[in-house]
PDB file of C-alpha atoms in Angstrom:
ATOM      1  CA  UNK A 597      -0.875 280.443 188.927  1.00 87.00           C
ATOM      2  CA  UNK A 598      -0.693 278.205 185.758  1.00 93.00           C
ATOM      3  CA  UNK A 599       2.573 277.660 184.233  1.00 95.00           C
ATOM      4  CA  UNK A 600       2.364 278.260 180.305  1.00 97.00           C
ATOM      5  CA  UNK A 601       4.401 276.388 177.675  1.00 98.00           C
ATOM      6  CA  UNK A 602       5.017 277.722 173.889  1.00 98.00           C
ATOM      7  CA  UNK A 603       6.191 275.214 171.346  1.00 98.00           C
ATOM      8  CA  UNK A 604       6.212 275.885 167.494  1.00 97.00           C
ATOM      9  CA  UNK A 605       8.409 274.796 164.824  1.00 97.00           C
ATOM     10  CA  UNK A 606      11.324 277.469 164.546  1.00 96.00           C
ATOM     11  CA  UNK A 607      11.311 280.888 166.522  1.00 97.00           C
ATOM     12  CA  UNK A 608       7.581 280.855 166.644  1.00 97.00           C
ATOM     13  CA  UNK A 609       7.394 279.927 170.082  1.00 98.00           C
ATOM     14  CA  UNK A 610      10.245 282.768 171.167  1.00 97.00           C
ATOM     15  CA  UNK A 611       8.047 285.172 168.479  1.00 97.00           C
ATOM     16  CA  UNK A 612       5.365 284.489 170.655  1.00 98.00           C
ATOM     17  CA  UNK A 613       6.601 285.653 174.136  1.00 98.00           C
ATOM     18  CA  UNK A 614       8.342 288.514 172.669  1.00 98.00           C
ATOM     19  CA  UNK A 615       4.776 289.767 171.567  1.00 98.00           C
ATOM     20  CA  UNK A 616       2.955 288.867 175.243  1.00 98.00           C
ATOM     21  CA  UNK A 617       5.809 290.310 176.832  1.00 98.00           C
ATOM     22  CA  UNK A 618       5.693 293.510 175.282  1.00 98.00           C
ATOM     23  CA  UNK A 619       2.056 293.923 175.704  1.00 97.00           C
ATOM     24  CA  UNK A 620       1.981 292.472 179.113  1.00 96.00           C
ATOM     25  CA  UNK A 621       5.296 293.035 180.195  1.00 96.00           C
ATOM     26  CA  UNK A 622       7.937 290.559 181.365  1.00 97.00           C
ATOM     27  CA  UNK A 623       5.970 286.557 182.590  1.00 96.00           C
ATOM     28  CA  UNK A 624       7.619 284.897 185.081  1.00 96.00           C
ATOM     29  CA  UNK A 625       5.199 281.928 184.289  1.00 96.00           C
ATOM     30  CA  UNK A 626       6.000 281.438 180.371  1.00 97.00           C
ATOM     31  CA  UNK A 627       8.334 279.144 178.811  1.00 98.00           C
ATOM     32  CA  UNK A 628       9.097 278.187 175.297  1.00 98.00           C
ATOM     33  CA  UNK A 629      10.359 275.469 173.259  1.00 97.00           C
ATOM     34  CA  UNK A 630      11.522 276.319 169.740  1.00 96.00           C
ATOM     35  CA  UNK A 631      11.686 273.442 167.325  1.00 96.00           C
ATOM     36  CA  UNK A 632      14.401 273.790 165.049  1.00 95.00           C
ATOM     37  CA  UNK A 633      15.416 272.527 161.857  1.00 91.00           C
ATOM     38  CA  UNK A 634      18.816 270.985 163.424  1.00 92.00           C
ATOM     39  CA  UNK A 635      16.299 269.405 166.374  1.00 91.00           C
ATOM     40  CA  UNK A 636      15.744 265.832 165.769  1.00 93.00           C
ATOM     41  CA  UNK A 637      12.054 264.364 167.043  1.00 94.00           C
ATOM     42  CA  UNK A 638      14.008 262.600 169.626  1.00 94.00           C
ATOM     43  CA  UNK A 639      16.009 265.529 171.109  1.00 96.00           C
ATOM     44  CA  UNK A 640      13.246 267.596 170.584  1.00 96.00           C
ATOM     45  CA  UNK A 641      10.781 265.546 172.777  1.00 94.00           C
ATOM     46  CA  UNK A 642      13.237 265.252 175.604  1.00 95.00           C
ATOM     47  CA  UNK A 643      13.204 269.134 175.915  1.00 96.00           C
ATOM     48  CA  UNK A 644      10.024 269.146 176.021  1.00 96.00           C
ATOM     49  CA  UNK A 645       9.835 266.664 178.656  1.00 95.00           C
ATOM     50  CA  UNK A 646      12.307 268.738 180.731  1.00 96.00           C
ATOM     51  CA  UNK A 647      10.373 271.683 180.446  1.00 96.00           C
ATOM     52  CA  UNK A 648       7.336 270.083 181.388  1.00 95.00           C
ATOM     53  CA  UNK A 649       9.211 268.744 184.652  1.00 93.00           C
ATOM     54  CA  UNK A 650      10.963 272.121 185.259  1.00 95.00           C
ATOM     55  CA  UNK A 651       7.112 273.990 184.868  1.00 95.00           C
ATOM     56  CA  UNK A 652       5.123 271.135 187.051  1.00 92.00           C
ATOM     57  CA  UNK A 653       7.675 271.939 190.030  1.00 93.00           C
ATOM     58  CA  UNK A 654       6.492 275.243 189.841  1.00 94.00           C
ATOM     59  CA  UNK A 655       3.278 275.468 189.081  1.00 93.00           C
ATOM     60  CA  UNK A 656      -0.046 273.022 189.781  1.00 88.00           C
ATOM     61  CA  UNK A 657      -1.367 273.454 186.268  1.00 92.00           C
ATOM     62  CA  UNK A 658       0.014 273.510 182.458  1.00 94.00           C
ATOM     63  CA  UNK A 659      -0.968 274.697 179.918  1.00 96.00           C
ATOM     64  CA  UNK A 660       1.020 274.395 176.237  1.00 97.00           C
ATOM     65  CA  UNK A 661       0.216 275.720 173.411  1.00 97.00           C
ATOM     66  CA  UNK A 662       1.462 275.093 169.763  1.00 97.00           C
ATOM     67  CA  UNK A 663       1.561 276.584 166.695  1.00 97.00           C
ATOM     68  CA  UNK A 664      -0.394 273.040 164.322  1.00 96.00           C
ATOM     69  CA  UNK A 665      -2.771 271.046 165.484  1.00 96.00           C
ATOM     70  CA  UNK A 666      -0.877 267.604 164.505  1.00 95.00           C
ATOM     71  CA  UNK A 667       2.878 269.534 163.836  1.00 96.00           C
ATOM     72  CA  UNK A 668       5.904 267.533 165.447  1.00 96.00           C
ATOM     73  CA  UNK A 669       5.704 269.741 168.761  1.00 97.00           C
ATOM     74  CA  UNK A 670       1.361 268.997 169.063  1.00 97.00           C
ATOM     75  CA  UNK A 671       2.104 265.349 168.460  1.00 96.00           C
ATOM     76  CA  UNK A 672       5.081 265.249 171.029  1.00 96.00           C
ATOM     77  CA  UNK A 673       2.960 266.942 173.559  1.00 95.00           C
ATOM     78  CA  UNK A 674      -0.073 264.777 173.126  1.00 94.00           C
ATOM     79  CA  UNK A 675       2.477 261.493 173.478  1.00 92.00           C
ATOM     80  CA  UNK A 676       3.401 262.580 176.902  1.00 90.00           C
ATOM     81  CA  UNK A 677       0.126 263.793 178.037  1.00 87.00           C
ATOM     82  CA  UNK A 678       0.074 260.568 180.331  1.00 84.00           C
ATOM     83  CA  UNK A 679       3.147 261.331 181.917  1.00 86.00           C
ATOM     84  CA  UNK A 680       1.643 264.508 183.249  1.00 82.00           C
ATOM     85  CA  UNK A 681      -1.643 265.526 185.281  1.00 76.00           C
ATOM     86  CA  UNK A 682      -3.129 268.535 185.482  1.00 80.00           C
ATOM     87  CA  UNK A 683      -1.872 269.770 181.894  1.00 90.00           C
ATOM     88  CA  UNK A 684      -4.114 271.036 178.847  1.00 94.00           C
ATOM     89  CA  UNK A 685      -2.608 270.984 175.232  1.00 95.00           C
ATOM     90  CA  UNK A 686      -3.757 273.366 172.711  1.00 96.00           C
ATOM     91  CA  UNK A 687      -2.740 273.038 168.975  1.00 96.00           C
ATOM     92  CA  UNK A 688      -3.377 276.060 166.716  1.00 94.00           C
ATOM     93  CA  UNK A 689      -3.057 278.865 168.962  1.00 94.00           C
ATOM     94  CA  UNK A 690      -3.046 282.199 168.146  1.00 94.00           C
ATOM     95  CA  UNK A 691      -1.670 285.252 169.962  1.00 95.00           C
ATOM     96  CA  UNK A 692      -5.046 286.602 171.159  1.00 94.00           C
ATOM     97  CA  UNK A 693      -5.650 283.420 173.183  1.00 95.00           C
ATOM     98  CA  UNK A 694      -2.247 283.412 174.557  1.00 96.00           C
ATOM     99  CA  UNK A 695      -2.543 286.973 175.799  1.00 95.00           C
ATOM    100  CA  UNK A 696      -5.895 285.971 177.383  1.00 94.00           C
ATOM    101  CA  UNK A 697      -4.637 283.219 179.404  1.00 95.00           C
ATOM    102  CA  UNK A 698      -1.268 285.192 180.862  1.00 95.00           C
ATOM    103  CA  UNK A 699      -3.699 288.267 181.744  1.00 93.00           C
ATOM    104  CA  UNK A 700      -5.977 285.577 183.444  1.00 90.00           C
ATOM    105  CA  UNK A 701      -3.572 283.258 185.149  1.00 80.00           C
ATOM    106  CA  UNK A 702      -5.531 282.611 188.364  1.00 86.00           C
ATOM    107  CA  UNK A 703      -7.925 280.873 186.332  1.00 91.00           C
ATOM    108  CA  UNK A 704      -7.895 277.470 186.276  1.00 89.00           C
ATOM    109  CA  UNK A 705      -7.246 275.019 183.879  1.00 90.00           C
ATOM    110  CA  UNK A 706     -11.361 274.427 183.238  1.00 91.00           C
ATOM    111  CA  UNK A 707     -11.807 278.174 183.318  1.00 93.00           C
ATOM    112  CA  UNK A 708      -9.055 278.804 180.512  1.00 92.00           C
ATOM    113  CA  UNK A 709     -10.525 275.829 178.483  1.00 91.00           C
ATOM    114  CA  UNK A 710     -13.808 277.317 178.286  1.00 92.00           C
ATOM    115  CA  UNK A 711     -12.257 280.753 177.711  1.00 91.00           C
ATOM    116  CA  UNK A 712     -10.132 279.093 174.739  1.00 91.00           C
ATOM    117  CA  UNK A 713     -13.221 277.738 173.030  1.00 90.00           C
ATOM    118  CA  UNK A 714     -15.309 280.934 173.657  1.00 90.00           C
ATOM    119  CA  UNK A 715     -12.730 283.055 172.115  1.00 89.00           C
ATOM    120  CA  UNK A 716     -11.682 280.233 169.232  1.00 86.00           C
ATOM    121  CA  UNK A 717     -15.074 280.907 167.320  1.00 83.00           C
ATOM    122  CA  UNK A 718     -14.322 284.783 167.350  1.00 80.00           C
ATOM    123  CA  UNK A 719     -10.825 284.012 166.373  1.00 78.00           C
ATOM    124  CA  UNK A 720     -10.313 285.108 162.941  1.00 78.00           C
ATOM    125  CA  UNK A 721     -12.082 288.580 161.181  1.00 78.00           C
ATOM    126  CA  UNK A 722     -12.026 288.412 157.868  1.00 76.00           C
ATOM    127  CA  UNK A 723     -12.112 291.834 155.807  1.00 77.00           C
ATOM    128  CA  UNK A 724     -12.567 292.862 151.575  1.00 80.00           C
ATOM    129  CA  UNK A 725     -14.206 295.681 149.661  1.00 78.00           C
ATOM    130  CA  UNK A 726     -17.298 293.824 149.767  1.00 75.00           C
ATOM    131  CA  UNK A 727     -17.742 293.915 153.768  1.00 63.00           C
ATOM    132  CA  UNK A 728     -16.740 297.261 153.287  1.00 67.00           C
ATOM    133  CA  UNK A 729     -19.433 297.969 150.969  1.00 71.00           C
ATOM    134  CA  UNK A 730     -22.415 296.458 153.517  1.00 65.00           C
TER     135      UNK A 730
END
């Protein structure tokens, strides 16, 4: 089983796991780092670093996702991605993708990748009269 990290600037990460939980019920496998506006970069990267120690004890793989590609918690991520094997880092996640990987978490960490880029291009639908009209 993979170990899953959320990380988003305020309560998105905790907004997050609320939704997966209460589709999939309660995750014994997903964690979440919220970074708040009283969070310094500093303080904020040493949680992270904490978690990722506390999830890598119990699980071979990572995965964390975060709400912007290049926001505080994508960059803090990326700078410790050395640190850590076996981890994948996914900036600008959505809850679709999240959802896939919980309800898949045998797969591995190649398996979710490819799933993540399959499902990226299909990620957005966008609707107005006009499609409506076709």
């Amino acid at each position: 089983m993979i170990g899953i990290i959320i990380s988003g600037h305020g309560l998105f990460a905790e907004g997050m796991k609320s939704s997966v939980e209460l589709i999939s019920g309660e995750q014994d496998n997903l964690f979440t780092i919220n970074f708040l506006e009283n969070i310094g970069v500093d303080k904020f990267k040493k949680s992270l670093r904490n978690t990722l120690e506390e999830v890598e004890k119990k699980f071979d793989e990572v995965i964390l996702f975060t709400d912007i590609p290049g926001g505080t918690p994508f960059n803090q991520a990326a700078y410790l991605l050395e640190e850590y094997k076996d981890i994948l880092i996914v900036g600008g996640v959505n809850l679709p993708i999240i959802l896939d990987t919980v309800l898949n978490n045998e797969a591995t960490l190649d398996e979710i990748r490819n799933s993540i880029t399959s499902m990226s291009e299909n990620a957005f639908i966008v609707i107005d009269n006009e499609v409506l009209k076709k």
